[in-house]
Coordinates of N, CA and C in Angstrom, one line a residue:
X1 N 8.1 -2.1 -8.0 CA 7.1 -1.1 -8.5 C 6.3 -1.8 -9.6
X2 N 4.9 -1.6 -9.6 CA 4.1 -2.2 -10.7 C 4.4 -1.6 -12.1
X3 N 4.0 -2.3 -13.1 CA 4.2 -1.7 -14.4 C 3.4 -0.4 -14.6
X4 N 3.9 0.5 -15.3 CA 3.2 1.8 -15.5 C 1.9 1.6 -16.2
X5 N 0.9 2.3 -15.8 CA -0.4 2.2 -16.5 C -0.4 3.0 -17.8
X6 N 0.5 4.0 -17.9 CA 0.7 4.7 -19.1 C 2.2 4.8 -19.3
X7 N 2.8 4.4 -20.5 CA 4.2 4.5 -20.7 C 4.4 5.2 -22.1
X8 N 5.0 6.4 -22.1 CA 5.2 7.2 -23.3 C 6.6 7.2 -23.6
X9 N 7.0 6.9 -24.8 CA 8.5 6.9 -25.1 C 8.7 7.6 -26.5
X10 N 9.3 8.7 -26.4 CA 9.7 9.5 -27.6 C 8.6 9.7 -28.6
X11 N 7.5 10.2 -28.1 CA 6.4 10.4 -29.0 C 6.5 11.8 -29.7
X12 N 6.4 11.8 -31.0 CA 6.3 13.0 -31.8 C 4.9 13.1 -32.4
X13 N 4.4 14.3 -32.7 CA 3.1 14.4 -33.4 C 3.1 15.6 -34.3
X14 N 2.4 15.5 -35.4 CA 2.4 16.5 -36.4 C 0.9 16.7 -36.9
X15 N 0.7 18.0 -37.2 CA -0.6 18.3 -37.9 C -0.3 18.8 -39.3
X16 N -1.3 18.5 -40.2 CA -1.1 19.0 -41.6 C -0.2 18.0 -42.4
X17 N 0.1 18.4 -43.6 CA 0.9 17.6 -44.5 C 1.7 18.5 -45.5
X18 N 2.7 17.9 -46.1 CA 3.5 18.6 -47.1 C 4.1 19.8 -46.4
X19 N 4.0 21.0 -47.2 CA 4.7 22.2 -46.7 C 4.0 22.8 -45.5
X20 N 2.7 22.3 -45.2 CA 2.0 22.8 -44.1 C 2.2 22.0 -42.8
X21 N 2.9 20.9 -43.0 CA 3.1 20.0 -41.8 C 3.8 20.7 -40.7
X22 N 3.3 20.6 -39.5 CA 3.8 21.3 -38.3 C 3.9 20.3 -37.2
X23 N 5.1 20.3 -36.6 CA 5.3 19.4 -35.4 C 4.8 20.1 -34.1
X24 N 3.9 19.4 -33.4 CA 3.3 20.0 -32.2 C 3.7 19.2 -30.9
X25 N 4.3 18.0 -31.0 CA 4.8 17.3 -29.8 C 6.2 16.8 -30.2
X26 N 7.2 17.0 -29.2 CA 8.6 16.7 -29.5 C 9.1 15.7 -28.4
X27 N 9.4 14.5 -28.9 CA 10.1 13.5 -28.0 C 9.5 13.4 -26.6
X28 N 8.2 13.2 -26.5 CA 7.5 13.1 -25.2 C 7.8 11.8 -24.6
X29 N 8.3 11.8 -23.4 CA 8.6 10.6 -22.7 C 8.2 10.7 -21.2
X30 N 7.4 9.8 -20.7 CA 7.0 9.8 -19.3 C 6.2 8.5 -19.0
X31 N 6.0 8.3 -17.7 CA 5.3 7.2 -17.2 C 4.3 7.6 -16.1
X32 N 3.2 7.0 -16.0 CA 2.2 7.2 -15.0 C 1.8 5.9 -14.3
X33 N 1.9 5.8 -13.0 CA 1.6 4.6 -12.3 C 0.2 4.5 -11.9
X34 N -0.3 3.2 -11.6 CA -1.6 3.0 -11.1 C -1.9 3.8 -9.8
X35 N -3.0 4.5 -9.7 CA -3.4 5.2 -8.5 C -2.7 6.6 -8.4
X36 N -1.9 7.0 -9.4 CA -1.2 8.2 -9.3 C -2.1 9.4 -9.9
X37 N -2.0 10.5 -9.3 CA -2.7 11.7 -9.8 C -1.7 12.7 -10.3
X38 N -1.7 12.9 -11.6 CA -0.7 13.8 -12.2 C -1.4 14.9 -12.9
X39 N -0.9 16.1 -12.6 CA -1.4 17.4 -13.2 C -0.4 17.9 -14.2
X40 N -1.0 18.2 -15.4 CA -0.1 18.8 -16.4 C -0.5 20.3 -16.7
X41 N 0.5 21.1 -16.6 CA 0.3 22.6 -16.7 C 1.0 23.0 -18.0
X42 N 0.7 24.3 -18.4 CA 1.4 24.8 -19.5 C 0.5 25.8 -20.3
X43 N 1.1 26.7 -21.1 CA 0.2 27.7 -21.7 C -0.7 27.1 -22.8
X44 N -1.7 27.8 -23.2 CA -2.6 27.4 -24.3 C -1.7 27.2 -25.6
X45 N -2.1 26.1 -26.3 CA -1.4 25.8 -27.5 C 0.0 25.1 -27.4
X46 N 0.2 24.6 -26.2 CA 1.6 24.0 -25.9 C 1.5 22.5 -26.2
X47 N 0.3 21.9 -26.5 CA 0.3 20.5 -26.8 C -0.3 19.6 -25.8
X48 N -0.9 20.2 -24.7 CA -1.4 19.4 -23.6 C -2.6 18.6 -24.0
X49 N -3.6 19.2 -24.7 CA -4.8 18.5 -25.1 C -4.4 17.4 -26.2
X50 N -3.5 17.7 -27.1 CA -3.1 16.8 -28.1 C -2.5 15.5 -27.4
X51 N -1.7 15.7 -26.4 CA -1.1 14.5 -25.7 C -2.2 13.8 -25.0
X52 N -3.2 14.5 -24.4 CA -4.3 13.8 -23.7 C -5.1 12.9 -24.7
X53 N -5.3 13.4 -25.9 CA -6.1 12.7 -26.8 C -5.3 11.5 -27.4
X54 N -4.0 11.6 -27.4 CA -3.2 10.4 -27.9 C -3.3 9.3 -26.8
X55 N -3.1 9.7 -25.5 CA -3.2 8.8 -24.4 C -4.6 8.1 -24.4
X56 N -5.6 8.9 -24.7 CA -7.0 8.4 -24.6 C -7.4 7.6 -25.8
X57 N -6.5 7.3 -26.8 CA -6.8 6.6 -28.0 C -7.8 7.3 -28.9
X58 N -7.9 8.6 -28.7 CA -8.9 9.4 -29.5 C -8.2 9.9 -30.8
X59 N -6.9 9.8 -30.8 CA -6.1 10.2 -32.0 C -5.0 9.2 -32.2
X60 N -4.5 9.0 -33.4 CA -3.5 8.0 -33.7 C -2.1 8.4 -33.3
X61 N -1.4 7.5 -32.7 CA 0.0 7.8 -32.4 C 0.8 7.7 -33.7
X62 N 1.6 8.7 -34.0 CA 2.3 8.7 -35.3 C 3.7 8.2 -35.2
X63 N 4.5 8.7 -34.2 CA 5.9 8.3 -34.0 C 6.1 8.1 -32.5
X64 N 7.0 7.1 -32.2 CA 7.3 6.7 -30.9 C 6.4 5.6 -30.3
X65 N 6.5 5.4 -29.0 CA 5.7 4.3 -28.4 C 4.7 4.9 -27.4
X66 N 3.5 4.5 -27.5 CA 2.4 4.9 -26.5 C 1.8 3.7 -26.0
X67 N 2.1 3.2 -24.8 CA 1.5 2.0 -24.2 C 0.6 2.5 -23.1
X68 N -0.7 2.0 -23.2 CA -1.7 2.3 -22.3 C -2.3 1.0 -21.8
X69 N -2.3 0.7 -20.5 CA -2.8 -0.5 -20.0 C -2.1 -1.7 -20.6
X70 N -0.8 -1.5 -20.9 CA 0.0 -2.6 -21.5 C -0.2 -2.8 -23.0
X71 N -1.0 -2.0 -23.6 CA -1.3 -2.2 -25.0 C -0.6 -1.0 -25.8
X72 N 0.1 -1.4 -26.9 CA 0.8 -0.4 -27.7 C -0.3 0.2 -28.7
X73 N -0.4 1.5 -28.6 CA -1.4 2.2 -29.4 C -1.0 2.5 -30.8
X74 N 0.3 2.7 -31.0 CA 0.8 3.0 -32.3 C 0.6 1.8 -33.2
X75 N -0.2 2.0 -34.3 CA -0.4 0.9 -35.2 C -1.5 -0.1 -34.8
X76 N -2.1 0.2 -33.6 CA -3.2 -0.7 -33.1 C -4.4 -0.6 -34.0
X77 N -5.1 -1.8 -34.3 CA -6.3 -1.8 -35.1 C -7.4 -1.0 -34.4
X78 N -8.3 -0.5 -35.2 CA -9.4 0.3 -34.6 C -10.2 -0.4 -33.5
X79 N -10.4 -1.7 -33.7 CA -11.2 -2.5 -32.7 C -10.5 -2.5 -31.4
X80 N -9.2 -2.6 -31.4 CA -8.4 -2.6 -30.2 C -8.5 -1.2 -29.4
X81 N -8.5 -0.2 -30.2 CA -8.6 1.2 -29.6 C -10.0 1.4 -29.0
X82 N -11.0 0.9 -29.6 CA -12.4 1.0 -29.1 C -12.5 0.2 -27.8
X83 N -11.9 -1.0 -27.7 CA -11.9 -1.8 -26.5 C -11.2 -1.0 -25.4
X84 N -10.1 -0.4 -25.7 CA -9.2 0.3 -24.7 C -10.0 1.5 -24.1
X85 N -10.8 2.2 -25.0 CA -11.5 3.4 -24.5 C -12.5 3.0 -23.4
X86 N -13.0 1.8 -23.4 CA -13.9 1.4 -22.4 C -13.3 1.4 -21.0
X87 N -12.0 1.4 -20.9 CA -11.3 1.4 -19.6 C -10.8 2.8 -19.2
X88 N -11.2 3.8 -20.0 CA -10.8 5.2 -19.8 C -12.0 6.1 -19.6
X89 N -11.9 6.9 -18.5 CA -13.0 7.9 -18.3 C -12.5 9.3 -18.8
X90 N -13.3 9.9 -19.5 CA -13.0 11.2 -20.1 C -13.8 12.3 -19.5
X91 N -13.1 13.4 -19.0 CA -13.8 14.6 -18.5 C -13.3 15.8 -19.2
X92 N -14.2 16.5 -19.9 CA -13.7 17.7 -20.7 C -14.3 19.0 -20.1
X93 N -13.7 20.1 -20.6 CA -14.2 21.4 -20.1 C -15.7 21.6 -20.4
X94 N -16.1 21.2 -21.6 CA -17.5 21.2 -21.9 C -18.0 19.9 -21.5
X95 N -19.0 19.8 -20.7 CA -19.4 18.5 -20.1 C -20.0 17.6 -21.0
X96 N -20.5 18.0 -22.2 CA -21.0 17.2 -23.3 C -22.1 16.2 -22.8
X97 N -23.0 16.8 -22.0 CA -24.2 16.0 -21.6 C -25.3 16.0 -22.7
X98 N -26.1 15.0 -22.8 CA -27.2 15.0 -23.7 C -28.4 15.6 -23.1
X99 N -28.9 16.7 -23.7 CA -29.9 17.5 -23.1 C -31.3 16.7 -23.0
X100 N -31.4 15.7 -23.8 CA -32.7 15.0 -23.8 C -32.8 13.9 -22.7
X101 N -31.6 13.7 -22.0 CA -31.5 12.6 -21.0 C -31.4 13.3 -19.6
X102 N -31.9 12.6 -18.6 CA -31.8 13.0 -17.2 C -30.3 12.8 -16.8
X103 N -30.0 13.4 -15.6 CA -28.6 13.2 -15.1 C -28.3 11.7 -15.0
X104 N -29.3 10.9 -14.5 CA -29.1 9.5 -14.3 C -28.9 8.8 -15.6
X105 N -29.7 9.1 -16.6 CA -29.6 8.5 -17.9 C -28.2 8.9 -18.6
X106 N -27.8 10.1 -18.4 CA -26.5 10.5 -18.9 C -25.3 9.6 -18.4
X107 N -25.4 9.4 -17.1 CA -24.4 8.5 -16.4 C -24.5 7.1 -16.9
X108 N -25.8 6.6 -17.0 CA -26.0 5.2 -17.4 C -25.4 4.9 -18.8
X109 N -25.3 5.9 -19.6 CA -24.8 5.7 -21.0 C -23.4 5.1 -21.0
X110 N -22.6 5.5 -19.9 CA -21.2 5.0 -19.9 C -21.1 3.5 -19.6
X111 N -22.2 2.9 -19.1 CA -22.1 1.5 -18.8 C -23.1 0.7 -19.7
X112 N -23.6 1.3 -20.7 CA -24.5 0.5 -21.7 C -23.8 -0.6 -22.3
X113 N -22.5 -0.5 -22.5 CA -21.7 -1.5 -23.2 C -21.3 -2.7 -22.3
X114 N -21.6 -2.5 -21.1 CA -21.2 -3.6 -20.1 C -22.4 -4.6 -20.1
X115 N -22.3 -5.6 -21.0 CA -23.4 -6.6 -21.2 C -23.8 -7.4 -20.0
X116 N -22.8 -7.5 -19.1 CA -23.1 -8.4 -17.9 C -24.0 -7.8 -16.9
X117 N -24.3 -6.5 -17.1 CA -25.2 -5.7 -16.2 C -26.6 -5.7 -16.7
X118 N -27.6 -5.9 -15.8 CA -29.0 -5.7 -16.2 C -29.3 -4.2 -16.2
X119 N -30.4 -3.9 -16.8 CA -30.9 -2.5 -16.8 C -31.0 -1.9 -15.3
X120 N -31.5 -2.8 -14.5 CA -31.7 -2.4 -13.1 C -30.3 -2.1 -12.4
X121 N -29.4 -3.0 -12.7 CA -28.0 -2.8 -12.1 C -27.4 -1.5 -12.6
X122 N -27.6 -1.2 -13.9 CA -27.0 0.0 -14.5 C -27.6 1.2 -13.8
X123 N -28.9 1.2 -13.6 CA -29.6 2.3 -12.9 C -29.1 2.5 -11.5
X124 N -28.9 1.4 -10.8 CA -28.4 1.5 -9.4 C -27.0 2.0 -9.3
X125 N -26.1 1.6 -10.3 CA -24.8 2.1 -10.3 C -24.7 3.6 -10.6
X126 N -25.6 4.0 -11.6 CA -25.6 5.4 -11.9 C -26.1 6.2 -10.7
X127 N -27.1 5.8 -10.1 CA -27.7 6.5 -8.9 C -26.6 6.6 -7.8
X128 N -25.9 5.5 -7.5 CA -24.9 5.5 -6.5 C -23.8 6.4 -6.8
X129 N -23.4 6.5 -8.1 CA -22.3 7.4 -8.4 C -22.7 8.9 -8.3
X130 N -24.0 9.2 -8.7 CA -24.5 10.5 -8.6 C -24.6 10.9 -7.1
X131 N -25.0 10.0 -6.3 CA -25.0 10.2 -4.8 C -23.6 10.5 -4.3
X132 N -22.6 9.8 -4.9 CA -21.2 10.0 -4.4 C -20.7 11.4 -4.8
X133 N -21.2 12.0 -5.9 CA -20.7 13.3 -6.3 C -21.7 14.4 -5.8
X134 N -22.6 14.0 -4.8 CA -23.4 15.0 -4.2 C -24.7 15.4 -5.0
X135 N -25.1 14.5 -5.9 CA -26.3 14.9 -6.7 C -27.4 13.9 -6.5
X136 N -27.5 13.2 -5.3 CA -28.5 12.2 -5.1 C -29.9 12.7 -5.2
X137 N -30.1 14.0 -5.0 CA -31.5 14.6 -5.1 C -31.8 15.1 -6.5
X138 N -30.8 15.0 -7.4 CA -30.9 15.6 -8.7 C -30.9 14.6 -9.9
X139 N -31.0 13.3 -9.5 CA -30.8 12.3 -10.5 C -31.8 12.3 -11.7
X140 N -33.0 12.8 -11.5 CA -34.0 12.9 -12.5 C -34.2 14.2 -13.2
X141 N -33.2 15.1 -12.9 CA -33.3 16.4 -13.5 C -32.5 16.4 -14.9
X142 N -32.9 17.3 -15.8 CA -32.3 17.4 -17.1 C -31.2 18.4 -17.0
X143 N -30.2 18.4 -17.9 CA -29.1 19.3 -17.9 C -29.5 20.8 -17.8
X144 N -30.6 21.2 -18.5 CA -30.9 22.6 -18.5 C -31.5 23.0 -17.1
X145 N -31.7 22.1 -16.3 CA -32.2 22.4 -14.9 C -31.1 22.4 -13.9
X146 N -29.9 22.2 -14.3 CA -28.7 22.1 -13.4 C -27.8 23.3 -13.6
X147 N -27.1 23.6 -12.6 CA -26.0 24.7 -12.6 C -24.8 24.1 -13.3
X148 N -23.9 25.0 -13.7 CA -22.6 24.6 -14.3 C -21.9 23.6 -13.5
X149 N -21.8 23.8 -12.2 CA -21.1 22.9 -11.3 C -21.8 21.6 -11.2
X150 N -23.1 21.6 -11.2 CA -23.8 20.3 -11.2 C -23.6 19.5 -12.4
X151 N -23.6 20.2 -13.6 CA -23.4 19.5 -14.9 C -22.0 18.9 -14.9
X152 N -21.0 19.6 -14.3 CA -19.7 19.0 -14.3 C -19.6 17.8 -13.4
X153 N -20.4 17.8 -12.3 CA -20.4 16.7 -11.4 C -21.1 15.5 -12.1
X154 N -22.1 15.7 -12.9 CA -22.7 14.6 -13.7 C -21.6 14.1 -14.7
X155 N -20.9 15.0 -15.3 CA -19.8 14.5 -16.2 C -18.8 13.7 -15.5
X156 N -18.4 14.0 -14.3 CA -17.5 13.2 -13.5 C -18.1 11.9 -13.1
X157 N -19.3 11.9 -12.7 CA -20.0 10.6 -12.4 C -20.0 9.7 -13.6
X158 N -20.3 10.3 -14.8 CA -20.4 9.5 -16.0 C -19.0 8.9 -16.3
X159 N -17.9 9.7 -16.1 CA -16.6 9.2 -16.4 C -16.1 8.1 -15.4
X160 N -16.6 8.2 -14.2 CA -16.1 7.2 -13.2 C -17.0 6.0 -12.9
X161 N -18.2 6.1 -13.4 CA -19.2 5.0 -13.0 C -18.8 3.6 -13.5
X162 N -18.1 3.5 -14.6 CA -17.6 2.2 -15.1 C -16.3 1.8 -14.4
X163 N -15.9 2.5 -13.4 CA -14.6 2.3 -12.7 C -13.5 2.1 -13.7
X164 N -13.2 3.2 -14.5 CA -12.1 3.1 -15.4 C -10.8 3.0 -14.7
X165 N -9.8 2.4 -15.4 CA -8.4 2.3 -14.9 C -7.7 3.6 -15.0
X166 N -8.1 4.5 -16.0 CA -7.5 5.8 -16.3 C -8.6 6.8 -16.4
X167 N -8.4 8.0 -15.8 CA -9.3 9.1 -16.0 C -8.4 10.3 -16.6
X168 N -8.9 10.8 -17.7 CA -8.3 11.9 -18.4 C -9.2 13.1 -18.3
X169 N -8.7 14.2 -17.8 CA -9.5 15.4 -17.5 C -8.8 16.6 -18.2
X170 N -9.6 17.3 -19.0 CA -9.0 18.5 -19.7 C -9.8 19.7 -19.2
X171 N -9.1 20.5 -18.4 CA -9.6 21.7 -17.8 C -11.0 21.5 -17.2
X172 N -11.1 20.6 -16.3 CA -12.4 20.3 -15.7 C -13.0 21.4 -14.8
X173 N -12.2 22.3 -14.4 CA -12.7 23.4 -13.5 C -12.7 24.7 -14.1
X174 N -12.5 24.8 -15.4 CA -12.3 26.1 -16.1 C -13.6 27.0 -16.0
X175 N -14.7 26.3 -16.1 CA -16.0 27.1 -16.1 C -16.6 27.2 -14.7
X176 N -15.9 26.8 -13.7 CA -16.5 26.7 -12.3 C -15.9 27.8 -11.4
X177 N -16.6 28.2 -10.4 CA -16.1 29.1 -9.4 C -15.1 28.4 -8.5
X178 N -14.4 29.1 -7.6 CA -13.4 28.5 -6.8 C -13.8 27.3 -6.0
X179 N -14.9 27.5 -5.2 CA -15.4 26.5 -4.3 C -15.9 25.2 -5.1
X180 N -16.7 25.5 -6.2 CA -17.2 24.4 -6.9 C -16.1 23.6 -7.6
X181 N -15.1 24.4 -8.2 CA -14.0 23.7 -8.8 C -13.2 22.8 -7.9
X182 N -13.0 23.4 -6.7 CA -12.3 22.6 -5.6 C -13.1 21.3 -5.3
X183 N -14.4 21.5 -5.1 CA -15.2 20.3 -4.7 C -15.1 19.2 -5.8
X184 N -15.2 19.7 -7.1 CA -15.2 18.7 -8.2 C -13.9 17.9 -8.2
X185 N -12.8 18.6 -8.0 CA -11.5 18.0 -8.1 C -11.3 17.0 -6.9
X186 N -11.8 17.4 -5.8 CA -11.7 16.5 -4.6 C -12.5 15.3 -4.7
X187 N -13.7 15.4 -5.4 CA -14.5 14.3 -5.7 C -13.8 13.3 -6.6
X188 N -13.2 13.9 -7.7 CA -12.4 13.0 -8.6 C -11.2 12.3 -7.8
X189 N -10.5 13.1 -7.0 CA -9.4 12.5 -6.2 C -9.9 11.4 -5.3
X190 N -11.0 11.6 -4.6 CA -11.4 10.6 -3.6 C -11.9 9.3 -4.4
X191 N -12.7 9.5 -5.4 CA -13.3 8.4 -6.1 C -12.2 7.6 -6.8
X192 N -11.2 8.3 -7.4 CA -10.2 7.6 -8.2 C -9.3 6.8 -7.2
X193 N -9.0 7.4 -6.0 CA -8.2 6.7 -5.1 C -8.9 5.4 -4.6
X194 N -10.2 5.6 -4.4 CA -11.0 4.4 -4.0 C -11.0 3.3 -5.0
X195 N -11.0 3.7 -6.3 CA -11.1 2.8 -7.4 C -9.7 2.4 -7.9
X196 N -8.6 3.0 -7.4 CA -7.3 2.7 -7.9 C -7.0 3.2 -9.3
X197 N -7.7 4.2 -9.7 CA -7.5 4.7 -11.1 C -6.3 5.7 -11.1
X198 N -5.7 5.8 -12.3 CA -4.7 6.9 -12.5 C -5.5 8.1 -13.1
X199 N -5.1 9.3 -12.6 CA -5.7 10.5 -13.2 C -4.6 11.3 -13.8
X200 N -4.9 11.8 -15.1 CA -4.0 12.8 -15.7 C -5.0 14.0 -16.0
X201 N -4.6 15.1 -15.3 CA -5.5 16.3 -15.4 C -4.8 17.5 -15.9
X202 N -5.3 18.0 -17.0 CA -4.7 19.2 -17.6 C -5.5 20.4 -17.0
X203 N -4.7 21.4 -16.6 CA -5.3 22.6 -16.0 C -4.5 23.8 -16.0
X204 N -5.1 25.0 -16.0 CA -4.5 26.3 -15.8 C -4.8 26.8 -14.3
X205 N -5.5 26.0 -13.6 CA -6.1 26.4 -12.3 C -5.1 26.1 -11.2
X206 N -4.3 27.1 -10.8 CA -3.3 26.9 -9.7 C -3.9 26.6 -8.4
X207 N -5.2 26.7 -8.2 CA -5.8 26.5 -6.9 C -6.0 25.0 -6.6
X208 N -5.8 24.1 -7.6 CA -6.0 22.7 -7.4 C -4.7 21.9 -7.5
X209 N -3.6 22.5 -7.6 CA -2.3 21.8 -7.8 C -1.9 20.9 -6.7
X210 N -2.4 21.2 -5.5 CA -2.0 20.4 -4.3 C -2.7 19.1 -4.3
X211 N -3.6 18.8 -5.1 CA -4.2 17.4 -5.1 C -3.3 16.4 -5.9
X212 N -2.3 16.9 -6.6 CA -1.5 16.1 -7.4 C -0.4 15.3 -6.6
X213 N -0.1 14.1 -7.1 CA 1.1 13.4 -6.6 C 2.3 14.0 -7.3
X214 N 2.1 14.5 -8.6 CA 3.2 14.9 -9.4 C 2.7 16.0 -10.4
X215 N 3.5 16.9 -10.7 CA 3.1 18.0 -11.7 C 4.1 18.0 -12.8
X216 N 3.6 17.9 -14.0 CA 4.4 18.0 -15.3 C 4.1 19.4 -15.9
X217 N 5.0 19.9 -16.7 CA 4.8 21.1 -17.4 C 5.1 21.0 -18.9
X218 N 4.2 21.4 -19.7 CA 4.3 21.3 -21.2 C 4.5 22.7 -21.7
X219 N 5.5 22.9 -22.6 CA 5.7 24.2 -23.2 C 6.3 23.9 -24.6
X220 N 5.7 24.6 -25.6 CA 6.1 24.5 -27.0 C 6.3 23.0 -27.4
X221 N 5.3 22.2 -27.0 CA 5.3 20.8 -27.4 C 6.3 19.9 -26.7
X222 N 7.0 20.4 -25.7 CA 8.0 19.6 -25.0 C 7.6 19.5 -23.5
X223 N 7.7 18.3 -23.0 CA 7.3 18.0 -21.6 C 8.5 18.3 -20.7
X224 N 8.4 19.2 -19.8 CA 9.5 19.5 -18.9 C 10.0 18.3 -18.1
X225 N 11.3 18.1 -18.0 CA 11.8 17.0 -17.3 C 11.8 17.3 -15.8
X226 N 11.5 18.6 -15.4 CA 11.5 19.0 -14.0 C 10.1 18.7 -13.5
X227 N 10.0 17.7 -12.7 CA 8.7 17.3 -12.1 C 8.7 17.7 -10.6
X228 N 7.6 18.4 -10.3 CA 7.5 18.9 -8.9 C 6.6 17.9 -8.1
X229 N 7.2 17.4 -7.1 CA 6.5 16.5 -6.2 C 5.7 17.3 -5.2
X230 N 4.4 17.1 -5.1 CA 3.6 17.9 -4.2 C 3.5 17.1 -2.8
X231 N 3.9 17.7 -1.8 CA 3.9 17.1 -0.4 C 2.6 17.2 0.2

């Protein structure tokens, strides 16, 4: 078996300090393999988003070991965390598109840091990814001209265009109707499998659980040891 792409070992996390210090994650331990699609469920406030931001190097690991792409995040210098983030695609409930940019320009932003690509190459990659998510005819439209589902597809294209090794998605279907939500997740699944990415997806949406290779459950800051394998 290959080395895990994400390896979490006894991670604890706290908010606040002094008498207000509160523990929100307790002894989190798990591994995710390359190409694996893992869904994490659990009630609001259980710690799912906190764990996602720790894995994504958006928040500092306080206790335990958090290895992502073979790099230990706990105590890692800021420069190392920035480099690591370039290999991670983020998809959030709010699509966070820039309203002053077209769909294509929003997607291109994700590959601006790839110096080896020319402007023309970046444009072509962005157009191809938008085509892949079913927005080939909408590349020059601005966010205010797009539906909620279309905006989320742009956000997915932006997350996947740089072919990240890890995709982290937080409630990507929350604002979408059943069919659009299903379409969006299947696009993520197809593209990630093609690119060999690992996906960790947080959701309350029971309609999409069947896309997972594995389901984890978080409650009160603890990750359930009972993992449901989806056939």
